[in-house]
Coordinates of C-alpha atoms in Angstrom, one line a residue:
M1 CA 111.9 123.7 109.8
T2 CA 108.4 122.5 109.8
L3 CA 106.9 119.4 111.3
H4 CA 103.2 118.2 110.8
T5 CA 101.1 116.7 113.6
Q6 CA 97.9 116.4 114.9
T7 CA 98.8 116.4 118.8
P8 CA 96.5 118.2 121.0
E9 CA 97.5 121.9 121.3
S10 CA 98.4 121.7 125.2
V11 CA 100.9 119.0 124.6
R12 CA 101.7 120.4 121.1
Q13 CA 103.3 123.3 122.8
Q14 CA 105.8 121.2 124.9
L15 CA 107.1 119.1 122.1
E16 CA 110.0 121.8 121.0
P17 CA 111.2 121.9 124.6
T18 CA 110.9 118.5 125.1
L19 CA 113.3 117.8 122.1
K20 CA 115.8 120.5 123.4
E21 CA 115.9 118.7 126.7
A22 CA 116.6 115.3 125.0
G23 CA 119.7 117.4 123.0
L24 CA 118.2 118.7 119.7
S25 CA 120.6 121.8 119.0
E26 CA 118.8 125.0 120.2
D27 CA 119.6 127.1 117.3
I28 CA 116.8 124.8 115.5
D29 CA 113.3 126.4 115.8
I30 CA 110.3 124.0 114.9
E31 CA 107.2 125.4 113.4
I32 CA 104.3 122.8 114.0
N33 CA 101.8 122.8 111.1
T34 CA 98.1 120.7 112.2
A35 CA 95.1 119.2 110.7
T36 CA 92.6 116.3 111.8
P37 CA 93.4 113.2 111.7
G38 CA 90.9 112.4 108.7
Q39 CA 92.5 115.0 107.0
L40 CA 96.0 114.0 106.9
E41 CA 96.5 111.5 104.5
T42 CA 94.7 113.2 101.6
Q43 CA 97.0 116.6 102.4
Y44 CA 99.8 114.6 102.6
R45 CA 99.1 113.0 99.0
Q46 CA 98.4 116.6 97.5
W47 CA 101.6 118.3 98.9
L48 CA 103.9 115.6 97.9
N49 CA 102.3 114.8 94.6
A50 CA 103.2 118.9 93.9
G51 CA 106.8 118.5 95.2
R52 CA 106.3 120.7 97.9
S53 CA 109.5 121.0 100.4
E54 CA 107.3 121.6 103.5
P55 CA 106.5 120.3 105.9
D56 CA 109.9 118.8 106.5
I57 CA 108.7 116.1 108.5
L58 CA 105.6 114.2 108.0
L59 CA 103.4 112.7 111.0
M60 CA 102.5 109.3 109.1
D61 CA 99.9 106.9 110.4
V62 CA 101.2 103.1 110.7
G63 CA 97.7 102.3 108.7
W64 CA 98.8 104.3 105.7
S65 CA 102.5 104.9 105.6
I66 CA 103.3 102.1 102.9
P67 CA 101.5 103.4 99.8
F68 CA 103.6 106.7 100.4
I69 CA 106.7 104.3 100.4
R70 CA 105.6 102.6 97.4
R71 CA 105.3 105.7 95.4
G72 CA 108.5 106.6 96.5
Q73 CA 107.3 110.0 98.3
L74 CA 109.2 109.4 101.8
L75 CA 113.2 109.6 102.6
N76 CA 114.8 106.2 102.8
L77 CA 116.3 106.3 106.5
N78 CA 118.9 103.7 105.4
D79 CA 120.5 106.0 103.2
H80 CA 120.8 108.9 105.8
L81 CA 121.2 107.2 109.2
D82 CA 124.3 105.5 110.6
E83 CA 124.4 101.8 111.0
S84 CA 124.1 101.8 114.8
E85 CA 121.1 104.0 114.3
I86 CA 119.6 101.4 112.0
D87 CA 120.7 98.8 114.0
T88 CA 118.7 100.4 116.9
L89 CA 115.7 100.9 114.9
E90 CA 115.9 97.3 114.0
N91 CA 116.4 95.8 117.6
D92 CA 115.3 98.2 120.2
Y93 CA 112.1 99.3 119.0
N94 CA 108.6 97.4 118.6
G95 CA 108.6 95.4 115.3
P96 CA 105.3 96.1 114.0
S97 CA 105.6 99.8 114.6
V98 CA 108.9 99.8 112.5
N99 CA 107.7 97.6 110.0
S100 CA 104.5 99.8 109.4
S101 CA 107.3 102.4 107.8
R102 CA 109.2 99.7 105.9
G103 CA 109.4 99.4 102.1
R104 CA 109.6 96.2 100.1
D105 CA 113.3 96.6 99.8
G106 CA 113.5 96.0 103.3
N107 CA 114.4 99.6 104.4
I108 CA 113.0 101.9 106.8
Y109 CA 111.2 105.1 106.2
G110 CA 110.0 106.2 109.6
V111 CA 110.7 106.5 113.1
P112 CA 108.2 105.5 115.6
F113 CA 106.6 108.7 117.7
M114 CA 103.1 108.1 118.9
F115 CA 102.9 104.4 119.6
D116 CA 99.5 103.1 120.4
V117 CA 98.3 99.5 121.6
R118 CA 94.9 98.9 123.5
G119 CA 93.3 96.8 126.0
L120 CA 89.9 96.3 127.9
L121 CA 89.3 99.3 130.2
Y122 CA 87.0 98.4 133.2
R123 CA 85.8 99.5 136.1
K124 CA 88.3 98.1 138.8
D125 CA 86.2 99.7 141.9
L126 CA 82.9 98.0 140.4
A127 CA 84.6 94.6 140.2
E128 CA 86.0 94.7 143.6
S129 CA 82.3 95.4 144.8
A130 CA 81.0 92.4 143.1
G131 CA 83.7 90.4 145.3
Y132 CA 86.6 89.9 142.6
D133 CA 90.2 91.0 143.1
P134 CA 91.7 91.9 140.0
E135 CA 95.2 92.9 141.6
G136 CA 95.3 89.5 143.3
S137 CA 94.1 87.6 140.3
N138 CA 97.0 89.4 138.1
W139 CA 94.0 91.2 135.7
G140 CA 96.7 93.5 134.3
S141 CA 99.2 91.0 133.5
E142 CA 97.7 87.5 132.7
P143 CA 95.1 87.6 129.8
M144 CA 91.9 85.8 130.3
S145 CA 89.7 84.2 127.9
W146 CA 86.6 86.0 126.3
G147 CA 84.6 83.1 128.0
E148 CA 85.6 84.1 131.6
A149 CA 85.6 87.8 130.5
S150 CA 81.8 87.6 129.5
Q151 CA 81.0 85.9 132.6
I152 CA 82.5 88.6 134.8
I153 CA 81.4 91.6 132.7
A154 CA 77.6 90.1 133.0
D155 CA 78.2 89.4 136.7
V156 CA 79.5 93.1 137.5
R157 CA 76.8 94.7 135.1
D158 CA 74.0 92.9 137.0
S159 CA 75.3 93.1 140.7
Q160 CA 76.1 96.7 140.2
G161 CA 72.7 97.7 138.4
L162 CA 74.6 99.1 135.2
D163 CA 72.8 99.6 132.1
Y164 CA 75.9 97.8 129.9
G165 CA 77.9 95.5 130.3
M166 CA 80.7 96.4 127.8
T167 CA 80.6 99.2 125.0
M168 CA 82.7 99.2 122.0
P169 CA 82.8 101.2 118.7
F170 CA 81.3 99.3 116.0
E171 CA 79.8 101.8 113.6
L172 CA 80.3 101.4 109.8
S173 CA 83.6 102.4 109.3
Q174 CA 87.3 101.6 108.7
T175 CA 87.4 101.4 112.3
I176 CA 86.3 98.1 112.4
T177 CA 88.8 97.0 109.9
C178 CA 91.7 98.1 111.2
C179 CA 90.8 97.9 114.9
A180 CA 88.0 96.4 116.4
F181 CA 87.6 93.1 114.3
N182 CA 91.3 93.2 113.5
G183 CA 91.8 92.3 117.0
M184 CA 89.2 90.3 117.7
M185 CA 89.8 87.7 114.9
S186 CA 93.3 87.8 115.7
Q187 CA 92.5 86.7 119.3
W188 CA 90.6 83.8 117.9
G189 CA 93.7 82.8 115.4
G190 CA 92.1 84.2 112.2
A191 CA 93.5 86.6 109.9
Y192 CA 92.7 88.5 106.9
F193 CA 95.3 87.1 104.4
G194 CA 97.0 84.4 106.0
G195 CA 99.7 84.8 108.7
R196 CA 101.6 88.1 109.6
E197 CA 103.7 87.7 106.2
N198 CA 101.2 88.4 104.2
L199 CA 99.9 91.7 105.8
F200 CA 101.7 94.0 103.6
G201 CA 101.3 91.8 100.2
P202 CA 102.1 90.8 97.6
I203 CA 99.1 91.6 96.3
G204 CA 97.5 89.2 94.4
D205 CA 99.8 86.4 95.6
R206 CA 98.7 85.8 98.9
P207 CA 95.6 83.8 100.7
V208 CA 92.2 85.5 101.3
T209 CA 91.5 83.6 104.5
V210 CA 88.2 85.6 106.0
D211 CA 85.9 82.6 105.4
E212 CA 88.0 80.2 107.7
E213 CA 86.6 78.7 111.1
P214 CA 88.7 81.1 113.4
V215 CA 87.1 84.2 111.4
L216 CA 83.6 82.6 111.7
N217 CA 84.1 82.2 115.4
A218 CA 85.1 85.6 116.2
L219 CA 82.0 86.9 114.2
R220 CA 79.9 84.3 116.3
M221 CA 81.3 85.8 119.6
L222 CA 80.1 89.1 118.3
R223 CA 76.8 88.1 117.6
T224 CA 76.6 86.4 121.1
F225 CA 77.9 89.5 122.8
F226 CA 75.5 92.0 121.1
H227 CA 72.3 89.7 120.5
G228 CA 72.3 86.8 123.2
H229 CA 71.6 83.4 122.7
D230 CA 68.3 83.9 120.9
D231 CA 71.0 84.5 117.7
E232 CA 71.2 81.2 115.9
H233 CA 74.9 81.9 115.2
S234 CA 75.7 82.4 118.8
L235 CA 78.2 80.2 120.9
D236 CA 77.8 78.1 123.5
E237 CA 75.8 79.5 126.3
S238 CA 77.7 77.9 129.0
T239 CA 81.0 79.6 128.0
Y240 CA 80.1 82.5 126.6
T241 CA 77.5 85.0 128.4
G242 CA 75.4 86.8 125.7
G243 CA 74.0 90.0 125.6
I244 CA 76.6 92.2 127.3
V245 CA 77.3 94.7 124.3
P246 CA 74.3 96.8 123.8
P247 CA 73.2 96.6 119.8
D248 CA 73.2 100.4 119.7
S249 CA 77.3 100.2 119.5
L250 CA 76.3 99.2 115.8
G251 CA 76.2 102.7 115.3
W252 CA 78.8 103.9 117.9
R253 CA 81.9 105.3 117.2
Y254 CA 84.5 106.7 120.0
T255 CA 81.4 109.0 121.0
S256 CA 78.4 107.6 122.9
D257 CA 80.3 104.1 123.3
M258 CA 83.4 105.6 125.5
E259 CA 80.9 108.4 127.0
S260 CA 78.6 105.5 128.2
F261 CA 81.5 104.2 130.1
L262 CA 82.8 107.4 131.4
N263 CA 79.4 108.5 132.6
G264 CA 79.1 105.1 134.6
D265 CA 76.7 103.5 132.4
A266 CA 79.2 100.5 131.5
F267 CA 81.7 98.1 133.5
A268 CA 84.0 97.8 130.5
Y269 CA 85.2 99.6 127.3
S270 CA 87.0 97.7 124.3
V271 CA 89.3 100.5 123.8
G272 CA 91.8 101.1 126.7
S273 CA 94.6 103.3 126.8
P274 CA 96.5 105.7 129.0
A275 CA 95.0 108.2 126.4
F276 CA 91.3 107.3 127.9
V277 CA 92.6 107.3 131.5
R278 CA 93.7 111.0 131.2
L279 CA 90.5 111.7 130.0
G280 CA 88.5 109.8 132.8
A281 CA 90.9 112.1 135.2
S282 CA 88.6 115.0 134.1
E283 CA 86.8 116.6 136.6
Q284 CA 83.5 115.8 135.2
N285 CA 84.4 112.2 135.1
F286 CA 86.5 110.6 137.7
G287 CA 88.9 113.3 138.7
D288 CA 91.8 112.3 141.3
Q289 CA 90.1 109.0 142.1
V290 CA 90.6 107.8 138.5
N291 CA 93.6 105.3 139.5
E292 CA 91.0 103.8 142.0
K293 CA 88.2 103.3 139.5
L294 CA 90.0 102.5 136.3
G295 CA 92.0 99.4 135.6
I296 CA 93.4 98.1 132.1
M297 CA 93.6 94.5 131.3
P298 CA 94.9 92.9 127.9
Y299 CA 92.4 91.7 125.6
P300 CA 90.9 88.3 126.6
Y301 CA 91.7 85.8 123.9
G302 CA 89.4 83.4 121.8
V303 CA 92.2 80.4 121.4
P304 CA 95.3 80.4 122.9
E305 CA 98.2 81.1 120.2
S306 CA 99.3 77.4 120.2
E307 CA 96.1 76.5 118.7
S308 CA 96.5 79.3 115.9
Q309 CA 97.7 77.9 112.8
Y310 CA 99.2 81.1 112.2
D311 CA 102.6 82.0 114.0
S312 CA 102.2 84.9 116.4
I313 CA 98.7 84.9 115.8
G314 CA 96.0 83.7 118.7
G315 CA 96.1 84.7 122.2
T316 CA 95.9 88.3 123.6
M317 CA 96.1 90.5 120.4
S318 CA 95.9 94.4 120.2
P319 CA 95.3 96.3 117.0
L320 CA 98.4 98.4 116.3
A321 CA 97.9 102.2 116.0
G322 CA 100.1 105.2 116.2
Y323 CA 102.3 107.4 114.0
N324 CA 105.6 107.4 112.9
L325 CA 107.7 110.5 111.8
S326 CA 109.1 110.3 108.2
I327 CA 111.0 113.3 106.3
N328 CA 109.7 114.7 103.0
P329 CA 112.5 113.9 100.5
N330 CA 111.6 117.3 98.8
S331 CA 112.6 119.4 101.9
N332 CA 115.6 121.8 102.0
K333 CA 116.6 121.0 105.5
I334 CA 116.9 117.2 105.2
D335 CA 119.9 117.2 107.6
T336 CA 118.0 119.4 110.2
A337 CA 115.0 116.8 110.1
L338 CA 117.6 113.9 110.6
E339 CA 118.6 115.7 113.6
V340 CA 115.0 116.0 115.0
L341 CA 114.5 112.3 113.9
R342 CA 117.8 111.0 115.7
T343 CA 116.4 113.3 118.9
V344 CA 113.2 111.5 118.9
M345 CA 114.8 108.1 119.1
T346 CA 116.8 108.9 122.4
D347 CA 115.3 107.2 125.3
E348 CA 115.3 110.5 127.4
F349 CA 112.7 111.6 124.6
H350 CA 110.8 108.8 124.7
M351 CA 110.4 108.9 128.4
N352 CA 109.9 112.7 128.9
W353 CA 107.4 112.4 126.2
Y354 CA 105.6 109.5 127.7
E355 CA 105.4 111.3 131.3
L356 CA 104.3 114.6 129.8
S357 CA 101.5 112.9 127.1
G358 CA 100.8 109.5 128.0
T359 CA 101.8 108.3 125.0
L360 CA 103.5 105.1 125.0
P361 CA 107.4 104.6 124.6
P362 CA 107.9 102.4 121.4
K363 CA 110.8 100.4 122.9
P364 CA 109.9 97.5 125.1
S365 CA 112.7 98.0 127.5
L366 CA 111.4 101.4 128.2
L367 CA 107.7 100.4 128.2
S368 CA 108.5 97.9 130.9
S369 CA 111.1 99.9 132.9
D370 CA 110.7 101.1 136.5
R371 CA 110.7 104.6 135.3
A372 CA 107.5 104.1 133.4
A373 CA 106.1 102.3 136.1
Q374 CA 106.5 104.9 138.6
H375 CA 104.1 107.4 136.9
E376 CA 101.7 108.4 139.1
M377 CA 98.9 108.4 136.8
F378 CA 99.8 105.9 133.8
G379 CA 102.5 103.5 135.7
Q380 CA 99.7 100.8 137.0
Y381 CA 98.8 100.2 133.6
M382 CA 102.1 99.7 132.1
D383 CA 102.1 95.7 132.8
A384 CA 98.7 95.5 130.3
M385 CA 100.6 97.9 127.9
S386 CA 103.3 95.8 127.9
V387 CA 101.4 92.6 126.9
A388 CA 99.5 94.6 124.2
A389 CA 103.1 95.8 122.9
D390 CA 104.3 92.4 122.7
N391 CA 101.2 91.1 121.2
A392 CA 100.2 93.6 118.5
I393 CA 98.8 93.3 115.1
P394 CA 98.9 95.7 112.2
R395 CA 96.0 95.9 109.6
P396 CA 96.9 94.6 106.3
V397 CA 98.3 97.7 104.5
T398 CA 99.1 98.0 100.7
P399 CA 97.9 100.7 97.9
I400 CA 94.4 98.9 97.8
Y401 CA 94.1 98.9 101.6
F402 CA 91.4 101.5 101.9
Q403 CA 89.5 99.6 98.9
Q404 CA 89.7 96.5 100.8
S405 CA 89.1 98.1 104.2
D406 CA 85.8 99.5 103.3
I407 CA 84.5 96.1 101.9
I408 CA 85.7 94.3 104.9
A409 CA 84.0 97.1 107.4
Q410 CA 80.6 96.5 105.3
E411 CA 80.6 92.7 105.4
V412 CA 81.8 92.6 109.0
H413 CA 78.9 94.9 110.1
N414 CA 76.4 93.1 107.9
V415 CA 77.2 89.7 109.9
V416 CA 77.3 91.3 113.2
S417 CA 74.0 93.5 112.7
Q418 CA 72.2 90.0 111.6
S419 CA 72.0 91.0 107.9
K420 CA 74.1 88.0 107.0
T421 CA 75.0 84.9 108.4
P422 CA 78.7 84.5 109.3
E423 CA 79.3 81.9 106.6
S424 CA 77.4 83.9 103.5
G425 CA 79.0 87.4 104.8
M426 CA 82.6 86.1 104.8
S427 CA 82.0 83.9 101.5
D428 CA 80.7 87.3 99.8
L429 CA 84.0 89.1 101.3
K430 CA 86.0 86.7 100.2
S431 CA 85.0 86.6 96.7
Q432 CA 85.1 90.7 96.6
L433 CA 88.9 90.5 98.4
Q434 CA 90.1 88.0 95.7
E435 CA 88.2 90.2 93.0
I436 CA 90.4 93.2 94.0
E437 CA 93.6 91.2 94.8
D438 CA 93.3 89.6 91.3
Q439 CA 92.7 93.2 89.5
N440 CA 95.8 94.9 91.2
A441 CA 98.4 92.0 91.2

């Protein structure tokens, strides 16, 4: 049978042995097809529109599974898994990850596979050299405010002679909508379309809330971080240290931003995960000292969750990323594909895959387990990752998401790059989003 994925080859070669070790029948052979992430969604649309029977299993991004579900192009797992297996998905898995593959009918169309949440990656060794005690102060498990974090970032940058305080990917792209701004806006208690209950629709019948004060404050904080207190829209200088992010980050997307951190030019990097720790462990970076040099903390918050008008928004928040496994309903091997998904759902597979690849287990009990914490490279970061997983926020995915995402990214970028004021940029964005909502209601 065929499975479509885009994991690195060195890890991909271990997928079938890991599945067999977790109980997959020995007589099932898996052929893995690959494509780059940017090609997956387009390729799947072409294949499924044409009614192709292969691949049998599809690797579906949590950010664009729902449109395929709405078009009836993924297998309804509630019709094929037994009640106990559905209960496992409903009760034992990270909720936002499962919901990213849920249809309007409430049924589930995908099994979490590559679960991804983020935190703030930082140089633990440089913090200690500057007089801080990250472990004693519980940086890995107790989120701090963005005001406190900005002061620490600036202090370590200055005392250690670094070029930058923090780098982040803020190139004009959909990365802004799904991740960089989605997380920071949520940390301030803001939302694109009101609370979590409106993330996936209904289109045309949900409020557009991008002009509310929490969203504006998130933008003001970004202006403060990028441009300092000379910016007339910056936040209070006594609380928020300005100029900690290089303005060049407005053109960076997982390239110069990450490289400048790994090269030792910056104290913090806004995209922290075990995958980047593994990258930092290469010989040209930190090598076998990676665990002594790199720390991850949960994202700081703009306001505590108690001060947000929306439930489960505010406080530390991580944008949700990752991939779920779904079954092609045209497959000639549906029973075999279901066996693969059942194997993926076992604790043994998730833990073995985590230990092999660094992919976080999508079950909270596994993520916080002693076994996860004992991993030689990733274990010390699991407290931060557990906090992030408990506070994950999906992007607002509907059939019109990509159309709206481009506009969100453009207007947010306009504001952060000082082309528009926060108020005018978000007013313009609200009008455009409302028009798209009304046209597609």
